[in-house]
Short mmCIF file of C-alpha atoms in Angstrom, two decimals:
data_model
loop_
_atom_site.label_atom_id
_atom_site.label_comp_id
_atom_site.label_asym_id
_atom_site.label_seq_id
_atom_site.Cartn_x
_atom_site.Cartn_y
_atom_site.Cartn_z
CA UNK H 1 8.02 -14.27 -11.00
CA UNK H 2 10.44 -12.35 -13.33
CA UNK H 3 7.76 -9.94 -14.42
CA UNK H 4 6.87 -9.22 -10.77
CA UNK H 5 10.58 -8.76 -9.90
CA UNK H 6 11.22 -6.31 -12.66
CA UNK H 7 7.92 -4.38 -12.02
CA UNK H 8 9.28 -3.90 -8.38
CA UNK H 9 12.76 -2.82 -9.56
CA UNK H 10 11.25 -0.35 -12.18
CA UNK H 11 8.90 1.19 -9.54
CA UNK H 12 11.66 1.33 -6.96
CA UNK H 13 13.73 3.28 -9.51
CA UNK H 14 10.82 5.61 -10.23
CA UNK H 15 10.08 6.09 -6.44
CA UNK H 16 13.72 6.91 -5.87
CA UNK H 17 13.55 9.85 -8.33
CA UNK H 18 10.38 11.09 -6.60
CA UNK H 19 11.93 10.76 -3.10
CA UNK H 20 15.23 12.52 -4.06
CA UNK H 21 14.98 15.98 -2.57
CA UNK H 22 18.25 17.08 -4.06
CA UNK H 23 16.82 16.86 -7.78
CA UNK H 24 15.27 20.23 -8.71
CA UNK H 25 11.63 20.29 -9.67
CA UNK H 26 12.56 21.50 -13.21
CA UNK H 27 14.58 18.26 -13.77
CA UNK H 28 12.45 16.00 -11.64
CA UNK H 29 9.04 16.64 -13.24
CA UNK H 30 10.18 15.77 -16.81
CA UNK H 31 11.98 12.57 -15.43
CA UNK H 32 8.84 11.51 -13.98
CA UNK H 33 6.69 12.03 -17.00
CA UNK H 34 9.33 10.20 -19.33
CA UNK H 35 10.58 7.59 -16.95
CA UNK H 36 8.41 4.88 -18.80
CA UNK H 37 10.41 5.62 -22.02
CA UNK H 38 13.79 4.96 -20.43
CA UNK H 39 12.59 1.30 -20.07
CA UNK H 40 13.62 1.27 -24.05
CA UNK H 41 16.65 3.15 -23.79
CA UNK H 42 19.32 0.55 -23.31
CA UNK H 43 22.04 3.12 -22.08
CA UNK H 44 19.82 5.40 -19.83
CA UNK H 45 20.85 5.54 -16.20
CA UNK H 46 20.99 8.41 -13.56
CA UNK H 47 24.25 8.91 -11.64
CA UNK H 48 23.41 11.93 -9.42
CA UNK H 49 21.01 10.65 -6.91
CA UNK H 50 21.78 10.79 -3.18
CA UNK H 51 19.07 8.34 -2.07
CA UNK H 52 19.96 5.22 -0.33
CA UNK H 53 18.34 3.13 -3.16
CA UNK H 54 20.29 4.85 -6.01
CA UNK H 55 21.83 1.56 -7.17
CA UNK H 56 18.58 0.97 -9.08
CA UNK H 57 19.10 4.24 -10.92
CA UNK H 58 22.86 3.82 -11.56
CA UNK H 59 22.47 0.09 -12.74
CA UNK H 60 19.32 0.82 -14.49
CA UNK H 61 20.60 -0.62 -17.75
CA UNK H 62 20.61 -4.02 -16.26
CA UNK H 63 16.99 -3.64 -15.18
CA UNK H 64 15.78 -2.14 -18.41
CA UNK H 65 17.57 -5.12 -20.40
CA UNK H 66 15.68 -7.68 -18.35
CA UNK H 67 12.49 -5.71 -18.83
CA UNK H 68 13.04 -5.87 -22.62
CA UNK H 69 13.59 -9.66 -22.37
CA UNK H 70 10.15 -10.13 -20.88
CA UNK H 71 7.12 -11.04 -22.98
CA UNK H 72 5.49 -8.12 -24.69
CA UNK H 73 2.26 -8.77 -22.74
CA UNK H 74 4.26 -8.25 -19.46
CA UNK H 75 6.29 -5.25 -20.89
CA UNK H 76 3.05 -3.49 -21.92
CA UNK H 77 1.54 -3.63 -18.36
CA UNK H 78 4.62 -2.57 -16.71
CA UNK H 79 5.35 0.47 -18.98
CA UNK H 80 1.74 1.55 -18.85
CA UNK H 81 1.65 1.60 -15.05
CA UNK H 82 4.98 3.35 -14.93
CA UNK H 83 3.80 6.00 -17.14
CA UNK H 84 0.57 6.51 -15.21
CA UNK H 85 2.58 6.51 -11.76
CA UNK H 86 5.11 8.95 -13.01
CA UNK H 87 2.39 11.40 -14.13
CA UNK H 88 0.63 11.10 -10.75
CA UNK H 89 3.80 11.53 -8.76
CA UNK H 90 4.59 14.74 -10.56
CA UNK H 91 1.23 16.06 -9.88
CA UNK H 92 1.46 15.62 -6.18
CA UNK H 93 4.98 17.04 -6.05
CA UNK H 94 3.78 20.51 -5.71
CA UNK H 95 0.54 20.25 -3.80
CA UNK H 96 -0.52 18.62 -0.57
CA UNK H 97 -3.33 16.18 0.10
CA UNK H 98 -6.38 18.26 0.90
CA UNK H 99 -9.66 16.51 0.38
CA UNK H 100 -10.40 12.80 1.06
CA UNK H 101 -11.04 12.57 -2.74
CA UNK H 102 -7.24 13.76 -3.29
CA UNK H 103 -6.10 11.25 -0.48
CA UNK H 104 -7.64 8.51 -2.61
CA UNK H 105 -6.19 9.86 -5.80
CA UNK H 106 -2.60 10.12 -4.26
CA UNK H 107 -2.96 6.47 -2.96
CA UNK H 108 -4.13 5.28 -6.34
CA UNK H 109 -1.15 6.81 -7.92
CA UNK H 110 1.44 5.36 -5.56
CA UNK H 111 -0.25 2.00 -4.55
CA UNK H 112 -3.47 1.43 -6.20
CA UNK H 113 -1.77 1.40 -9.68
CA UNK H 114 0.71 -1.26 -8.21
CA UNK H 115 -2.35 -3.35 -7.44
CA UNK H 116 -3.85 -2.95 -10.71
CA UNK H 117 -0.46 -3.64 -12.59
CA UNK H 118 0.20 -6.87 -10.48
CA UNK H 119 -3.45 -8.04 -11.15
CA UNK H 120 -2.86 -7.63 -14.90
CA UNK H 121 0.26 -9.49 -14.67
CA UNK H 122 -1.52 -12.27 -12.76
CA UNK H 123 -4.10 -12.49 -15.63
CA UNK H 124 -1.55 -12.18 -18.36
CA UNK H 125 0.29 -15.13 -17.07
CA UNK H 126 -2.83 -17.17 -17.15
CA UNK H 127 -2.43 -18.06 -13.29
CA UNK H 128 -5.57 -16.15 -12.66
CA UNK H 129 -8.68 -15.53 -14.58
CA UNK H 130 -9.05 -12.49 -16.86
CA UNK H 131 -11.60 -10.75 -14.42
CA UNK H 132 -8.73 -10.31 -11.93
CA UNK H 133 -6.81 -7.88 -14.10
CA UNK H 134 -10.02 -6.34 -15.64
CA UNK H 135 -11.62 -5.40 -12.34
CA UNK H 136 -9.31 -2.40 -11.73
CA UNK H 137 -11.71 -1.06 -8.90
CA UNK H 138 -11.13 -4.17 -6.57
CA UNK H 139 -7.44 -3.93 -7.58
CA UNK H 140 -7.15 -0.22 -6.68
CA UNK H 141 -8.72 -1.12 -3.29
CA UNK H 142 -6.11 -3.68 -2.48
CA UNK H 143 -3.29 -0.94 -2.86
CA UNK H 144 -5.42 1.84 -1.09
CA UNK H 145 -5.94 -0.40 1.99
CA UNK H 146 -2.31 -0.92 2.32
CA UNK H 147 -1.18 2.71 1.55
CA UNK H 148 -3.78 4.23 3.86
CA UNK H 149 -2.58 1.97 6.61
CA UNK H 150 1.14 3.04 6.30
CA UNK H 151 0.09 6.80 6.09
CA UNK H 152 -2.10 6.48 9.35
CA UNK H 153 0.60 4.54 11.20
CA UNK H 154 3.49 6.71 10.19
CA UNK H 155 1.99 10.05 11.21
CA UNK H 156 4.89 10.88 13.54
CA UNK H 157 7.63 9.70 11.28
CA UNK H 158 6.51 11.69 8.39
CA UNK H 159 6.05 14.73 10.66
CA UNK H 160 9.62 14.40 11.73
CA UNK H 161 10.69 14.11 8.07
CA UNK H 162 8.67 17.17 6.90
CA UNK H 163 6.16 15.06 5.05
CA UNK H 164 2.13 15.44 5.24
CA UNK H 165 -0.12 12.68 3.74
CA UNK H 166 -3.17 12.94 6.28
CA UNK H 167 -5.89 14.74 4.39
CA UNK H 168 -6.44 18.33 5.42
CA UNK H 169 -10.33 17.89 5.00
CA UNK H 170 -10.20 15.45 7.94
CA UNK H 171 -7.48 16.88 10.25
CA UNK H 172 -8.47 20.45 9.89
CA UNK H 173 -11.66 19.43 11.92
CA UNK H 174 -9.40 18.61 14.89
CA UNK H 175 -6.53 20.87 14.68
CA UNK H 176 -5.26 24.09 13.17
CA UNK H 177 -2.04 22.55 11.81
CA UNK H 178 -1.44 18.74 11.29
CA UNK H 179 1.72 19.15 13.32
CA UNK H 180 -0.58 20.13 16.49
CA UNK H 181 -1.88 16.58 16.67
CA UNK H 182 1.39 15.49 18.29
CA UNK H 183 1.14 18.14 21.06
CA UNK H 184 0.08 16.29 24.55
CA UNK H 185 -2.65 18.71 25.08
CA UNK H 186 -4.36 17.82 21.77
CA UNK H 187 -4.09 14.18 22.34
CA UNK H 188 -7.84 13.63 22.70
CA UNK H 189 -8.60 15.36 19.47
CA UNK H 190 -5.81 13.69 17.69
CA UNK H 191 -7.05 10.13 18.61
CA UNK H 192 -10.56 11.09 17.25
CA UNK H 193 -8.87 12.23 13.81
CA UNK H 194 -6.93 9.04 13.84
CA UNK H 195 -10.18 6.87 14.43
CA UNK H 196 -11.95 8.80 11.62
CA UNK H 197 -9.12 7.78 9.23
CA UNK H 198 -8.93 4.25 10.33
CA UNK H 199 -12.67 4.10 9.64
CA UNK H 200 -12.17 5.51 6.16
CA UNK H 201 -9.51 2.77 5.34
CA UNK H 202 -11.73 0.04 6.81
CA UNK H 203 -14.26 0.77 3.88
CA UNK H 204 -11.82 -0.94 1.47
CA UNK H 205 -11.95 -4.21 3.33
CA UNK H 206 -14.95 -5.67 1.52
CA UNK H 207 -13.45 -4.99 -1.78
CA UNK H 208 -10.28 -6.87 -0.50
CA UNK H 209 -12.27 -9.97 0.43
CA UNK H 210 -14.09 -10.04 -2.92
CA UNK H 211 -10.74 -9.72 -4.70
CA UNK H 212 -9.10 -12.42 -2.86
CA UNK H 213 -12.15 -14.72 -3.34
CA UNK H 214 -11.32 -14.70 -6.90
CA UNK H 215 -7.77 -15.83 -6.85
CA UNK H 216 -7.12 -19.55 -7.83
CA UNK H 217 -3.32 -19.92 -7.57
CA UNK H 218 -1.80 -20.68 -4.33
CA UNK H 219 1.26 -18.56 -4.57
CA UNK H 220 -0.51 -15.72 -5.99
CA UNK H 221 -3.19 -15.77 -3.06
CA UNK H 222 -0.48 -15.85 -0.52
CA UNK H 223 1.29 -13.11 -2.11
CA UNK H 224 -1.78 -10.93 -2.18
CA UNK H 225 -3.41 -12.02 1.20
CA UNK H 226 -0.42 -11.80 3.71
CA UNK H 227 -0.04 -7.82 3.17
CA UNK H 228 -3.75 -7.41 3.73
CA UNK H 229 -3.92 -9.40 6.95
CA UNK H 230 -0.82 -7.44 8.09
CA UNK H 231 -2.58 -4.27 7.38
CA UNK H 232 -5.76 -5.19 9.33
CA UNK H 233 -3.69 -6.14 12.16
CA UNK H 234 -1.74 -2.76 12.08
CA UNK H 235 -5.10 -0.79 12.13
CA UNK H 236 -6.33 -2.68 14.97
CA UNK H 237 -3.16 -1.95 16.91
CA UNK H 238 -3.40 1.78 15.90
CA UNK H 239 -7.14 2.36 16.53
CA UNK H 240 -7.92 4.62 19.66
CA UNK H 241 -4.15 4.45 20.24
CA UNK H 242 -2.40 7.48 21.72
CA UNK H 243 0.91 5.83 21.03
CA UNK H 244 0.53 6.70 17.14
CA UNK H 245 1.37 10.40 18.09
CA UNK H 246 4.34 9.46 20.44
CA UNK H 247 6.14 6.77 18.76
CA UNK H 248 6.02 3.75 16.42
CA UNK H 249 3.26 1.25 16.54
CA UNK H 250 3.94 -2.01 14.94
CA UNK H 251 2.70 -5.54 15.11
CA UNK H 252 4.93 -7.99 16.91
CA UNK H 253 7.26 -10.34 14.87
CA UNK H 254 5.41 -13.43 16.28
CA UNK H 255 2.19 -11.91 15.29
CA UNK H 256 3.53 -11.16 11.86
CA UNK H 257 4.74 -14.82 11.36
CA UNK H 258 1.52 -16.32 12.63
CA UNK H 259 -0.42 -14.18 10.08
CA UNK H 260 1.96 -15.30 7.42
CA UNK H 261 1.51 -18.96 8.26
CA UNK H 262 -2.28 -18.67 8.45
CA UNK H 263 -3.36 -16.52 5.63
CA UNK H 264 -3.35 -19.29 2.98
CA UNK H 265 -7.15 -19.52 2.13
CA UNK H 266 -10.02 -17.32 1.81
CA UNK H 267 -11.88 -18.77 4.83
CA UNK H 268 -8.76 -18.21 6.94
CA UNK H 269 -8.33 -14.60 5.74
CA UNK H 270 -12.09 -13.94 6.45
CA UNK H 271 -11.58 -15.23 10.10
CA UNK H 272 -8.57 -13.10 10.44
CA UNK H 273 -10.35 -9.99 9.20
CA UNK H 274 -13.38 -10.70 11.37
CA UNK H 275 -10.99 -11.22 14.47
CA UNK H 276 -9.38 -7.88 14.03
CA UNK H 277 -12.56 -5.77 13.26
CA UNK H 278 -13.92 -7.24 16.41
CA UNK H 279 -10.93 -6.01 18.21
CA UNK H 280 -11.46 -2.56 16.82
CA UNK H 281 -15.27 -2.68 17.75
CA UNK H 282 -14.43 -3.52 21.37
CA UNK H 283 -12.46 -0.36 21.47
CA UNK H 284 -14.88 2.14 19.93
CA UNK H 285 -15.32 5.01 22.54
CA UNK H 286 -19.01 5.91 22.88
CA UNK H 287 -18.07 9.56 22.63
CA UNK H 288 -16.00 9.09 19.43
CA UNK H 289 -17.53 11.46 16.57
CA UNK H 290 -16.86 8.63 14.02
CA UNK H 291 -18.34 5.85 16.26
CA UNK H 292 -21.54 5.30 14.37
CA UNK H 293 -19.58 5.02 10.96
CA UNK H 294 -16.93 2.80 12.53
CA UNK H 295 -19.69 0.41 13.79
CA UNK H 296 -21.52 0.58 10.34
CA UNK H 297 -18.40 -0.45 8.29
CA UNK H 298 -17.41 -3.11 10.77
CA UNK H 299 -20.94 -4.68 10.30
CA UNK H 300 -20.46 -4.88 6.75
CA UNK H 301 -17.20 -6.68 7.17
CA UNK H 302 -18.67 -8.91 9.73
CA UNK H 303 -21.43 -9.90 7.39
CA UNK H 304 -18.76 -10.77 4.61
CA UNK H 305 -16.51 -12.66 7.06
CA UNK H 306 -18.99 -14.97 8.53
CA UNK H 307 -18.70 -18.60 7.40
CA UNK H 308 -20.71 -19.56 4.45
CA UNK H 309 -21.08 -16.14 3.03
CA UNK H 310 -21.38 -15.77 -0.68
CA UNK H 311 -17.74 -14.87 -1.40
CA UNK H 312 -16.41 -18.29 -0.21
CA UNK H 313 -13.49 -19.41 -2.18
CA UNK H 314 -13.86 -22.15 -4.81
CA UNK H 315 -10.57 -23.77 -3.54
CA UNK H 316 -9.10 -24.63 -0.30
CA UNK H 317 -5.59 -23.85 -0.19
CA UNK H 318 -2.87 -25.56 1.84
CA UNK H 319 0.37 -23.97 2.80
CA UNK H 320 2.32 -26.50 0.79
CA UNK H 321 3.97 -23.49 -1.18
CA UNK H 322 4.16 -21.13 1.75
CA UNK H 323 7.92 -20.52 1.93
CA UNK H 324 7.96 -19.19 -1.62
CA UNK H 325 4.84 -17.18 -0.99
CA UNK H 326 6.29 -15.73 2.21
CA UNK H 327 9.20 -14.26 0.25
CA UNK H 328 7.16 -12.98 -2.49
CA UNK H 329 4.66 -11.51 0.09
CA UNK H 330 7.71 -9.89 2.01
CA UNK H 331 8.65 -8.22 -1.31
CA UNK H 332 5.26 -7.16 -2.04
CA UNK H 333 4.63 -5.63 1.28
CA UNK H 334 7.98 -3.86 1.68
CA UNK H 335 7.29 -2.06 -1.72
CA UNK H 336 3.87 -1.03 -0.87
CA UNK H 337 5.19 0.06 2.56
CA UNK H 338 8.00 2.03 0.98
CA UNK H 339 6.50 3.27 -2.15
CA UNK H 340 6.17 6.94 -0.89
CA UNK H 341 8.61 6.71 1.90
CA UNK H 342 12.16 5.34 0.88
CA UNK H 343 13.29 5.23 4.42
CA UNK H 344 10.60 2.73 5.70
CA UNK H 345 10.65 -1.13 6.20
CA UNK H 346 7.75 -2.94 7.30
CA UNK H 347 7.50 -6.65 7.91
CA UNK H 348 10.60 -7.51 9.85
CA UNK H 349 9.85 -11.06 10.03
CA UNK H 350 9.46 -11.38 6.34
CA UNK H 351 12.64 -9.76 5.45
CA UNK H 352 14.76 -12.83 6.63
#
């Protein structure tokens, strides 16, 4: 618990530096590269940030002290992930996301690394088997699925804030400029672009199910599963939905609470995934350029989600620890929702 808490606060501080547009690049880039070393400098803090989360930088000595009080095995994981993330953030400060490969790379830096780091913490604690922390590909997919969902859903908000995270390789097939997708006369092409990106994100679901099937600890399972079912519900709400280009698309609070209460074992999560990919399947337009690919990825998710499939969990979980896990899940989801967007908050129901 302490390691996850400090991991969150350290990355929140790192992200606050990345998001602060008042810091010049010649100052910001070295800070991002060196940030991991500040964990071992008791007096280091930064008092010049204008971001709303600047307290984590101003009070960083408190965070770094608690970091140094953690077991070395936890310190090593947090410092390593912090270093890799800082380097990745610096790389994308001066370039946009062009190819789908770069989209995956950007999402790896800001979210996949979080999944990898958390997985290594789970294994280091011995709450989970070593394979959970060793299989970085599955852990990376956990982060990518959440991050891509946020990027897809937040098209309009990011446009209004002058940020662009949709890969040019995809949107350039539908518009001359990414901002053109918001124009009413381009709505049909915009929705087709949206559907293609959602199809891309759905390819991570099989990895998500395999990852979750390996977890043995109840609270770790809830912590990991709840954000993932929130994400699939969000993608189902966004699929083929013109509202993504007109306002905010969010799942209802009651729906969020139901998901949090239900996602307590692998069979339940598989059923939830099945439900929402079926919802997407029913909305696939026959004229959509990505329709065949969407149907194919949904077929692969269906195959894994049916009762009795090989990834069935070794344990049946009950919701006995749910209140604690809901708090942890809300923290996890909020971080992964805001890692590249300091202004965003996601699961309203979980914040209470």
